[in-house]
Amino acid sequence: MELILAIAIGVLGGSGVWLVLRPRTFQVLMGLSLLSYAVNLFIFAMGSLFHDREPIVQPGLLPNLEHYTDPLPQALVLTAIVIGFATSALFLVVLLASRGLSDTDHVDGEEPRDGTGHVSIGSAAASPSGSSDEGRSS
Amino acid sequence: MTLAAMLKASMPHLIVAPVLLPLVTAAVMLLLGDTRRPLKAALNVLSCVAGVAIAIALVYWVQQLGGPQAVGVYLPGNWPVPYGIVLVVDRLSAMMLLLSSVLGLAGVLYASARWHKAGVHFHPLFQLQLMGLYGAFLTADLFNLFVFFEIMLTASYGLLLHGSGWARVRSGLHYIAMNLMASSMFLIGVAMLYGVTGTLNMADMAIMVPAIPEDDRGLLHAGAAILAIAFLVKAAAWPLNFWLPMAYSSASAPVSALFAIMTKLGVYAILRVWTLLFPADAGVSALFGGPVLVGLGLVTLAFGIIGVIATQHLGRTAAFCAIVSSGTLLAALGFGQPAVTGGALYYTLGSTLAVSAFFLLVELIDRTREVEEHPLYVSEVEPDDAFAYPVDLAPSRDVNLDDDEQALFGRAIPAAMAFLGLAFIACALTIAGLPPMAGFVGKVVMLSALLNPAGFGEQAPVSAAAWVLLALLVVGGLLTTIAMSRAGARYFWATHDRPTPRLRFIETLPIALLLGLVAALVWQADAVLRYANATARGLHDPKEYIGTVVSVRPVPSPHATGEGGLRR
């Protein structure tokens, strides 16, 4: 089971990192989501993995990790999931705002001009005031 | 003294007040809806003043406790220590609380002139950000540190986007993506440390560290290093700081003034966790990662200096000044010498206040060119002359308007230009670290401690890194002075027949407050330095902190003891 979980975390994390490094905002969002799944599984695994163990101490049994599975990582994962969802949703809102303001889903708000085959949707003309200023002086 | 008696009576409970106060204020503000802005501004100012008062009370209280035991512990859930949530106030927390509450007050005063009208829910977000900051400074538990980081970050996303506009959205996108990645690293680090030590309480973890078997030590170090990456992103260490100049310079002025404390929160977290887990007597793990911290700090410092001298945009200059200041701190703290840390803490106070004041000032200075914004200005410029004006002297196109489409004009105070000039000089002197301002004192203390590692008059080898830091601080001071003089000459001496800008009293007040505090730091340098040195000694010898936190017992239930619940 450890091996399967490790592979799952690795695949999720690797895909997440690859997607985060992509130039399109939606891919970045997907990557962040996959990364947070990987991280949540990782936290879960840190409480050590058992079959058929409850996170509740049974009367009559010694309350050590031999007899029950550590409940703390489960509480941590729950908190981390909630926070991760909230911040991803917030990122999505900003992503949509960026899409609306720049007419492109490139993370920099400008289509690359190296002729990669992507159609440039009026990036320079349609971008709101300020963007050309930023580009020049940065 | 009755005040002291009152303080003593309220004491362990006052520790939780900095978290509750902004939370309650924000909740009340949400109930008020988004229309009653003057009322909410008044509430916000009141809450910030109360926050400053609480922070002063906490600093006073830790100072009163004196000695190495200056640690106050509060158990919000009344659970025993390694299991429940713990809030701890020691000298460092109290100092950082005071610093952030002052920046919060300055920010909200400035914002109540007009910035709070630029979008919705400015005030609740501002209070929640303060809550996250206060909580992160107070918590003694790694996972709660994560939660408070997230509260602070989520509020900061909203605040960064406050006022909207393309520049804010674009830099916000990068800022949020970067911080979400950093949060993932934070969780991985926390989970690994939990897996290795079996606890989340930092004091408890510090006890476990020396007993960790050799096989697990690599995991412990890896966990700590991954955790440090999350903190270094916040502390704007190179190469994790590319988002900062754009984000901080495009945020609205009061927001970036508050953001000046966020890089310091990253430094604080590193300092807190690092000194607790890897003190000099931790055996194999002693001062783990110190050289890396020094190296990263030096590179960050160099990067910041280059940025300061290279940028033509005043807002970005301020952002790079924040990077310079956090690079200096990282490098100085990495040496792990209490005397250097003491100087660095003093430097933190001065540089944070100055950078924050600078962020507020940048907008007022920008206003001098916004008033000349009329079509004639552009057409009057001859083609030959066009090159003579730097890019940023062209009227900015995204002038910020408030609800009533009124651009920035208020009651003129006399000699507005003189105020701006003097405030700019004060900021420049502090940030560059020239006498007589606080930056100079901090740098001198740090450098004299670095060059005399064994104390004055003692011969001891000075490390190469110390010499590099010395060179960078001196050269950085020179280059910052050049950059600031250049900007000052352009904005204050170059005559473009510009009318005097109109400033509102409420906008100049926070700048005067912040710079007045910088001056007070010099005036009271001895007392502040003594406090900072005591803080540093406590940090580098954390036994008292650990002992106090671990030995706290929950308050017994009144039913169990048979005593009434009214015991004070």
Coordinates of N, CA and C in Angstrom, one line a residue, chain B residues 68-269:
Chain B
P68 N 15.2 36.0 31.5 CA 15.0 35.1 30.4 C 13.6 34.5 30.4
Q69 N 12.9 34.6 31.5 CA 11.6 34.0 31.5 C 10.5 34.9 30.9
A70 N 10.8 35.9 30.2 CA 9.8 36.8 29.6 C 9.0 36.1 28.6
V71 N 8.3 35.1 29.0 CA 7.4 34.4 28.1 C 6.1 34.2 28.7
G72 N 5.0 34.6 28.0 CA 3.7 34.5 28.4 C 3.0 33.4 27.6
V73 N 2.3 32.5 28.2 CA 1.7 31.4 27.5 C 0.2 31.4 27.7
Y74 N -0.6 31.2 26.7 CA -2.1 31.2 26.8 C -2.6 29.9 26.1
L75 N -3.4 29.2 26.8 CA -4.0 28.0 26.2 C -5.5 28.3 25.8
P76 N -5.7 28.7 24.5 CA -7.1 29.1 24.2 C -8.1 28.0 24.4
G77 N -7.8 26.7 24.2 CA -8.7 25.6 24.4 C -8.6 25.0 25.8
N78 N -7.6 25.4 26.6 CA -7.4 24.8 27.9 C -7.0 23.4 27.8
W79 N -6.3 23.0 26.7 CA -5.8 21.6 26.6 C -4.3 21.6 27.0
P80 N -3.8 20.5 27.5 CA -2.4 20.5 27.8 C -1.5 20.7 26.6
V81 N -0.2 21.1 26.9 CA 0.5 21.7 25.8 C 0.8 21.0 24.5
P82 N 1.3 19.8 24.5 CA 1.6 19.3 23.1 C 0.4 19.0 22.3
Y83 N -0.8 18.9 22.9 CA -2.0 18.6 22.2 C -2.8 19.8 21.7
G84 N -3.0 20.7 22.6 CA -3.8 21.8 22.3 C -3.1 23.0 21.6
I85 N -3.9 24.0 21.2 CA -3.4 25.2 20.5 C -2.8 26.0 21.6
V86 N -1.6 26.6 21.3 CA -0.9 27.4 22.3 C -0.6 28.8 21.7
L87 N -0.8 29.8 22.4 CA -0.4 31.1 22.0 C 0.7 31.6 23.0
V88 N 1.8 32.0 22.4 CA 3.0 32.4 23.3 C 3.4 33.8 22.9
V89 N 3.6 34.6 23.9 CA 4.2 36.0 23.6 C 5.5 36.0 24.3
D90 N 6.5 36.3 23.5 CA 7.8 36.6 24.2 C 8.3 37.9 23.6
R91 N 9.5 38.3 23.9 CA 10.0 39.6 23.5 C 9.9 39.8 22.0
L92 N 10.3 38.8 21.2 CA 10.2 38.9 19.7 C 8.8 39.1 19.3
S93 N 7.9 38.2 19.7 CA 6.5 38.3 19.3 C 5.9 39.7 19.7
A94 N 6.2 40.1 20.9 CA 5.6 41.4 21.3 C 6.1 42.5 20.4
M95 N 7.4 42.5 20.1 CA 8.0 43.5 19.3 C 7.4 43.5 17.9
M96 N 7.3 42.3 17.3 CA 6.7 42.3 16.0 C 5.2 42.7 16.0
L97 N 4.5 42.3 17.1 CA 3.1 42.7 17.2 C 3.0 44.3 17.2
L98 N 3.9 44.9 18.0 CA 3.8 46.3 18.0 C 4.1 46.9 16.7
L99 N 5.1 46.4 16.0 CA 5.5 46.9 14.7 C 4.4 46.8 13.7
S100 N 3.7 45.6 13.7 CA 2.7 45.4 12.7 C 1.4 46.2 13.0
S101 N 1.2 46.4 14.3 CA 0.0 47.2 14.7 C 0.2 48.7 14.3
V102 N 1.4 49.1 14.4 CA 1.7 50.5 14.0 C 1.6 50.7 12.5
L103 N 2.1 49.7 11.8 CA 1.9 49.8 10.3 C 0.5 49.7 9.9
G104 N -0.3 48.9 10.7 CA -1.7 48.8 10.4 C -2.4 50.1 10.6
L105 N -2.1 50.8 11.7 CA -2.7 52.0 12.0 C -2.4 53.1 11.0
A106 N -1.1 53.1 10.6 CA -0.7 54.1 9.5 C -1.4 53.8 8.3
G107 N -1.5 52.5 7.9 CA -2.2 52.2 6.6 C -3.6 52.6 6.7
V108 N -4.3 52.3 7.8 CA -5.8 52.6 7.8 C -6.0 54.1 7.8
L109 N -5.2 54.8 8.5 CA -5.3 56.3 8.5 C -5.2 56.8 7.1
Y110 N -4.2 56.3 6.4 CA -3.9 56.8 5.1 C -5.1 56.4 4.1
A111 N -5.5 55.2 4.3 CA -6.6 54.7 3.4 C -7.9 55.4 3.6
S112 N -8.1 55.9 4.9 CA -9.4 56.5 5.1 C -9.5 57.9 4.4
A113 N -8.4 58.4 3.8 CA -8.5 59.6 3.1 C -9.3 59.4 1.8
R114 N -9.0 58.3 1.1 CA -9.8 58.0 -0.1 C -9.6 56.6 -0.6
W115 N -8.6 55.9 -0.3 CA -8.3 54.6 -0.9 C -9.4 53.6 -0.5
H116 N -10.0 53.7 0.6 CA -11.0 52.7 1.0 C -12.3 52.8 0.2
K117 N -12.4 53.9 -0.6 CA -13.6 53.9 -1.5 C -13.3 53.3 -2.8
A118 N -12.1 52.8 -3.1 CA -11.8 52.3 -4.4 C -12.3 50.9 -4.7
G119 N -12.9 50.3 -3.7 CA -13.4 48.9 -4.0 C -14.2 48.5 -2.8
V120 N -14.7 47.2 -2.8 CA -15.5 46.8 -1.7 C -14.7 46.1 -0.7
H121 N -15.2 46.1 0.5 CA -14.7 45.3 1.7 C -13.2 45.5 2.0
F122 N -12.8 46.8 1.8 CA -11.4 47.1 2.2 C -11.2 46.9 3.7
H123 N -12.1 47.4 4.5 CA -11.9 47.4 5.9 C -11.9 46.0 6.5
P124 N -12.9 45.2 6.2 CA -12.8 43.8 6.8 C -11.5 43.1 6.4
L125 N -11.2 43.2 5.1 CA -10.0 42.5 4.6 C -8.7 43.0 5.4
F126 N -8.7 44.3 5.6 CA -7.6 44.9 6.3 C -7.5 44.3 7.7
Q127 N -8.6 44.2 8.4 CA -8.6 43.7 9.7 C -8.2 42.2 9.7
L128 N -8.7 41.5 8.7 CA -8.4 40.0 8.7 C -6.9 39.8 8.4
Q129 N -6.3 40.7 7.6 CA -4.9 40.6 7.3 C -4.1 40.8 8.6
L130 N -4.6 41.8 9.4 CA -3.9 42.1 10.7 C -4.1 40.9 11.6
M131 N -5.3 40.3 11.6 CA -5.5 39.1 12.4 C -4.5 38.0 12.1
G132 N -4.3 37.8 10.7 CA -3.4 36.7 10.3 C -2.0 37.0 10.8
L133 N -1.6 38.3 10.7 CA -0.2 38.7 11.1 C -0.1 38.5 12.6
Y134 N -1.0 39.0 13.4 CA -0.9 38.9 14.8 C -0.9 37.4 15.2
G135 N -1.8 36.6 14.6 CA -1.8 35.2 15.0 C -0.5 34.5 14.7
A136 N 0.1 34.8 13.5 CA 1.3 34.2 13.1 C 2.4 34.5 14.0
F137 N 2.4 35.8 14.5 CA 3.4 36.2 15.5 C 3.3 35.5 16.8
L138 N 2.0 35.2 17.2 CA 1.7 34.7 18.5 C 1.8 33.2 18.6
T139 N 1.5 32.5 17.6 CA 1.3 31.0 17.7 C 2.6 30.3 18.0
A140 N 2.4 29.2 18.7 CA 3.6 28.4 19.1 C 3.5 27.0 18.5
D141 N 2.8 26.9 17.4 CA 2.4 25.6 16.8 C 2.6 25.7 15.3
L142 N 3.2 24.7 14.7 CA 3.5 24.9 13.3 C 2.3 24.9 12.4
F143 N 1.3 24.0 12.7 CA 0.2 24.0 11.9 C -0.7 25.3 12.0
N144 N -0.8 25.8 13.2 CA -1.5 27.1 13.4 C -0.7 28.2 12.7
L145 N 0.6 28.1 12.6 CA 1.4 29.1 11.9 C 0.9 29.0 10.4
F146 N 0.7 27.8 9.9 CA 0.2 27.7 8.5 C -1.1 28.3 8.4
V147 N -2.0 28.0 9.3 CA -3.4 28.5 9.2 C -3.4 30.1 9.2
F148 N -2.6 30.6 10.2 CA -2.6 32.1 10.2 C -1.9 32.7 9.0
F149 N -0.9 32.0 8.5 CA -0.3 32.4 7.2 C -1.3 32.5 6.1
E150 N -2.2 31.5 6.1 CA -3.2 31.4 5.0 C -4.2 32.5 5.2
I151 N -4.6 32.8 6.5 CA -5.6 33.9 6.7 C -5.0 35.2 6.2
M152 N -3.7 35.4 6.6 CA -3.0 36.6 6.2 C -2.9 36.7 4.7
L153 N -2.6 35.6 4.0 CA -2.4 35.6 2.6 C -3.7 35.8 1.9
T154 N -4.7 35.1 2.3 CA -6.0 35.2 1.6 C -6.5 36.7 1.7
A155 N -6.3 37.3 2.9 CA -6.7 38.7 3.0 C -5.8 39.6 2.1
S156 N -4.5 39.2 2.0 CA -3.6 40.0 1.2 C -3.9 39.9 -0.3
Y157 N -4.5 38.7 -0.7 CA -4.8 38.6 -2.1 C -5.9 39.7 -2.4
G158 N -6.9 39.7 -1.5 CA -8.0 40.7 -1.7 C -7.5 42.1 -1.7
L159 N -6.6 42.4 -0.7 CA -6.1 43.7 -0.6 C -5.2 44.1 -1.8
L160 N -4.4 43.2 -2.3 CA -3.6 43.5 -3.4 C -4.4 43.9 -4.6
L161 N -5.6 43.2 -4.8 CA -6.4 43.5 -5.9 C -7.3 44.7 -5.6
H162 N -7.3 45.3 -4.4 CA -8.2 46.4 -4.1 C -7.9 47.5 -5.0
G163 N -9.0 48.0 -5.6 CA -8.9 49.1 -6.6 C -8.8 48.6 -8.0
S164 N -8.6 47.3 -8.2 CA -8.6 46.6 -9.5 C -7.6 47.3 -10.5
G165 N -7.8 47.0 -11.7 CA -6.9 47.5 -12.7 C -6.0 46.4 -13.2
W166 N -5.5 46.5 -14.5 CA -4.8 45.4 -15.1 C -3.5 45.1 -14.4
A167 N -2.8 46.1 -14.0 CA -1.5 45.9 -13.3 C -1.7 45.1 -12.1
R168 N -2.7 45.4 -11.3 CA -2.9 44.7 -10.0 C -3.4 43.2 -10.3
V169 N -4.2 43.1 -11.3 CA -4.7 41.7 -11.6 C -3.5 40.8 -12.1
R170 N -2.7 41.4 -12.9 CA -1.6 40.6 -13.5 C -0.6 40.2 -12.4
S171 N -0.2 41.2 -11.6 CA 0.8 40.9 -10.5 C 0.1 40.0 -9.4
G172 N -1.2 40.2 -9.3 CA -1.9 39.4 -8.3 C -2.0 37.9 -8.7
L173 N -2.1 37.7 -10.0 CA -2.1 36.3 -10.5 C -0.8 35.7 -10.2
H174 N 0.3 36.4 -10.4 CA 1.6 35.8 -10.1 C 1.8 35.6 -8.6
Y175 N 1.4 36.6 -7.9 CA 1.5 36.6 -6.4 C 0.8 35.4 -5.8
I176 N -0.5 35.2 -6.3 CA -1.3 34.2 -5.7 C -0.7 32.8 -6.1
A177 N -0.4 32.6 -7.4 CA 0.2 31.3 -7.8 C 1.4 31.0 -7.0
M178 N 2.3 32.0 -6.8 CA 3.5 31.8 -6.1 C 3.2 31.4 -4.6
N179 N 2.3 32.1 -4.0 CA 2.0 31.8 -2.6 C 1.3 30.5 -2.5
L180 N 0.5 30.1 -3.5 CA -0.2 28.7 -3.3 C 0.9 27.6 -3.4
M181 N 1.9 27.8 -4.3 CA 3.0 26.9 -4.3 C 3.7 26.8 -3.0
A182 N 4.0 28.0 -2.4 CA 4.7 28.1 -1.2 C 3.9 27.4 -0.1
S183 N 2.5 27.6 -0.1 CA 1.7 27.0 0.9 C 1.8 25.4 0.8
S184 N 1.9 24.9 -0.4 CA 2.1 23.5 -0.6 C 3.4 23.0 0.1
M185 N 4.5 23.8 -0.2 CA 5.7 23.5 0.4 C 5.6 23.5 2.0
F186 N 4.9 24.5 2.5 CA 4.7 24.7 3.9 C 4.1 23.4 4.5
L187 N 3.0 22.9 3.8 CA 2.4 21.7 4.3 C 3.3 20.5 4.3
I188 N 4.0 20.4 3.2 CA 4.9 19.2 3.1 C 5.9 19.3 4.2
G189 N 6.5 20.5 4.4 CA 7.5 20.6 5.5 C 6.9 20.3 6.8
V190 N 5.7 20.8 7.1 CA 5.1 20.6 8.4 C 4.8 19.1 8.6
A191 N 4.3 18.5 7.5 CA 4.0 17.0 7.6 C 5.2 16.2 7.8
M192 N 6.3 16.5 7.2 CA 7.6 15.8 7.4 C 8.1 15.9 8.8
L193 N 8.0 17.2 9.3 CA 8.5 17.4 10.7 C 7.6 16.6 11.6
Y194 N 6.3 16.6 11.3 CA 5.4 15.9 12.2 C 5.7 14.4 12.2
G195 N 5.9 13.9 10.9 CA 6.2 12.5 10.8 C 7.5 12.1 11.6
V196 N 8.5 13.0 11.6 CA 9.7 12.6 12.2 C 9.7 12.8 13.7
T197 N 9.0 13.9 14.2 CA 9.1 14.2 15.6 C 7.8 13.8 16.3
G198 N 6.7 13.6 15.6 CA 5.4 13.2 16.2 C 4.8 14.3 17.0
T199 N 5.1 15.6 16.7 CA 4.5 16.7 17.4 C 4.4 17.9 16.5
L200 N 3.5 18.8 16.8 CA 3.5 20.0 16.0 C 3.9 21.3 16.8
N201 N 3.8 21.1 18.1 CA 4.2 22.3 18.9 C 5.7 22.5 18.8
M202 N 6.0 23.8 18.5 CA 7.5 24.0 18.2 C 8.4 23.8 19.4
A203 N 7.9 24.1 20.6 CA 8.7 23.9 21.8 C 8.9 22.4 22.1
D204 N 7.8 21.7 21.9 CA 7.9 20.2 22.1 C 8.8 19.6 21.1
M205 N 8.7 20.1 19.8 CA 9.5 19.6 18.7 C 11.0 19.8 19.0
A206 N 11.3 21.0 19.6 CA 12.6 21.3 20.0 C 13.2 20.3 21.0
I207 N 12.3 19.8 21.9 CA 12.8 18.8 22.8 C 13.1 17.5 22.1
M208 N 12.3 17.2 21.1 CA 12.4 15.9 20.4 C 13.7 15.9 19.5
V209 N 14.1 17.0 19.0 CA 15.1 17.1 18.0 C 16.4 16.4 18.4
P210 N 17.0 16.6 19.5 CA 18.3 16.0 19.8 C 18.1 14.4 19.9
A211 N 16.9 14.0 20.2 CA 16.7 12.5 20.4 C 16.4 11.8 19.1
I212 N 16.4 12.5 18.0 CA 16.0 11.8 16.8 C 17.1 10.8 16.3
P213 N 16.7 9.6 16.0 CA 17.7 8.7 15.5 C 18.4 9.1 14.3
E214 N 19.6 8.6 14.1 CA 20.5 9.1 13.0 C 19.8 8.8 11.6
D215 N 19.1 7.7 11.5 CA 18.4 7.4 10.3 C 17.4 8.5 9.8
D216 N 16.7 9.1 10.8 CA 15.7 10.0 10.5 C 16.2 11.5 10.4
R217 N 17.5 11.7 10.7 CA 18.0 13.0 10.8 C 17.9 13.7 9.4
G218 N 18.2 12.9 8.4 CA 18.1 13.4 7.0 C 16.7 13.9 6.7
L219 N 15.7 13.1 7.1 CA 14.3 13.5 6.9 C 14.0 14.8 7.7
L220 N 14.5 14.9 8.9 CA 14.2 16.1 9.7 C 14.8 17.3 9.0
H221 N 16.0 17.2 8.5 CA 16.7 18.3 7.8 C 15.9 18.6 6.5
A222 N 15.5 17.6 5.8 CA 14.8 17.9 4.5 C 13.5 18.6 4.8
G223 N 12.8 18.1 5.9 CA 11.5 18.8 6.3 C 11.7 20.2 6.6
A224 N 12.8 20.5 7.4 CA 13.1 21.8 7.8 C 13.4 22.7 6.6
A225 N 14.2 22.1 5.7 CA 14.6 22.9 4.5 C 13.4 23.2 3.6
I226 N 12.5 22.2 3.5 CA 11.3 22.5 2.7 C 10.4 23.5 3.3
L227 N 10.3 23.5 4.6 CA 9.5 24.5 5.4 C 10.2 25.8 5.2
A228 N 11.5 25.8 5.2 CA 12.2 27.1 5.0 C 12.0 27.7 3.7
I229 N 11.7 26.9 2.6 CA 11.5 27.5 1.3 C 10.2 28.3 1.4
A230 N 9.2 27.7 2.1 CA 7.9 28.5 2.2 C 8.1 29.8 2.9
F231 N 9.0 29.8 3.9 CA 9.2 31.1 4.6 C 10.1 32.0 3.8
L232 N 11.0 31.4 3.0 CA 11.9 32.3 2.2 C 11.1 32.9 1.1
V233 N 10.0 32.3 0.6 CA 9.2 32.9 -0.4 C 8.6 34.2 0.2
K234 N 8.1 34.0 1.4 CA 7.5 35.2 2.1 C 8.5 36.3 2.4
A235 N 9.7 35.8 2.8 CA 10.8 36.7 3.1 C 11.4 37.3 1.9
A236 N 11.0 37.0 0.7 CA 11.5 37.5 -0.5 C 13.0 37.3 -0.7
A237 N 13.4 36.0 -0.5 CA 14.8 35.7 -0.7 C 15.0 35.4 -2.2
W238 N 16.1 35.8 -2.8 CA 16.4 35.5 -4.1 C 16.6 33.9 -4.2
P239 N 16.2 33.2 -5.2 CA 15.4 33.6 -6.4 C 13.9 33.5 -6.3
L240 N 13.4 33.5 -5.1 CA 12.0 33.3 -4.9 C 11.2 34.6 -4.8
N241 N 11.8 35.7 -5.2 CA 11.2 37.0 -5.0 C 10.8 37.8 -6.2
F242 N 10.7 37.1 -7.4 CA 10.5 37.8 -8.6 C 9.1 38.5 -8.6
W243 N 8.2 37.9 -7.8 CA 6.8 38.5 -7.8 C 6.7 39.8 -7.1
L244 N 7.7 40.0 -6.2 CA 7.5 41.0 -5.2 C 7.5 42.5 -5.7
P245 N 8.5 42.8 -6.6 CA 8.5 44.2 -7.0 C 7.2 44.6 -7.7
M246 N 6.7 43.7 -8.6 CA 5.5 44.1 -9.3 C 4.3 44.1 -8.4
A247 N 4.2 43.1 -7.5 CA 3.0 43.1 -6.6 C 3.0 44.3 -5.7
Y248 N 4.1 44.6 -5.0 CA 4.1 45.6 -4.1 C 4.0 47.0 -4.7
S249 N 4.5 47.2 -5.9 CA 4.5 48.5 -6.5 C 3.1 48.7 -7.2
S250 N 2.4 47.6 -7.5 CA 1.1 47.9 -8.1 C 0.0 47.9 -7.1
A251 N 0.2 47.4 -5.9 CA -0.8 47.5 -4.8 C -1.1 49.0 -4.4
S252 N -2.3 49.2 -3.9 CA -2.5 50.6 -3.5 C -1.6 51.0 -2.3
A253 N -1.4 52.3 -2.1 CA -0.3 52.7 -1.2 C -0.5 52.2 0.2
P254 N -1.7 52.3 0.8 CA -1.8 51.8 2.2 C -1.6 50.3 2.3
V255 N -2.0 49.6 1.2 CA -1.8 48.1 1.3 C -0.4 47.8 1.2
S256 N 0.4 48.4 0.3 CA 1.8 48.1 0.2 C 2.5 48.5 1.5
A257 N 2.0 49.6 2.1 CA 2.6 50.0 3.4 C 2.5 48.9 4.4
L258 N 1.3 48.2 4.4 CA 1.1 47.1 5.4 C 1.9 45.9 4.9
F259 N 2.0 45.7 3.6 CA 2.7 44.5 3.1 C 4.2 44.6 3.5
A260 N 4.7 45.8 3.8 CA 6.1 45.8 4.2 C 6.4 44.9 5.4
I261 N 5.4 44.6 6.2 CA 5.6 43.7 7.4 C 5.6 42.3 6.9
M262 N 5.0 42.0 5.8 CA 4.9 40.6 5.4 C 6.2 39.9 5.1
T263 N 7.1 40.6 4.5 CA 8.5 40.1 4.3 C 9.1 39.8 5.6
K264 N 8.8 40.7 6.6 CA 9.4 40.5 7.9 C 8.8 39.3 8.6
L265 N 7.5 39.0 8.3 CA 6.9 37.8 8.8 C 7.6 36.6 8.4
G266 N 8.0 36.5 7.1 CA 8.8 35.4 6.6 C 10.1 35.3 7.4
V267 N 10.8 36.4 7.6 CA 12.1 36.4 8.4 C 11.8 36.0 9.8
Y268 N 10.7 36.5 10.4 CA 10.3 36.1 11.8 C 10.1 34.6 11.9
A269 N 9.4 34.0 10.9 CA 9.1 32.6 11.0 C 10.4 31.8 10.9

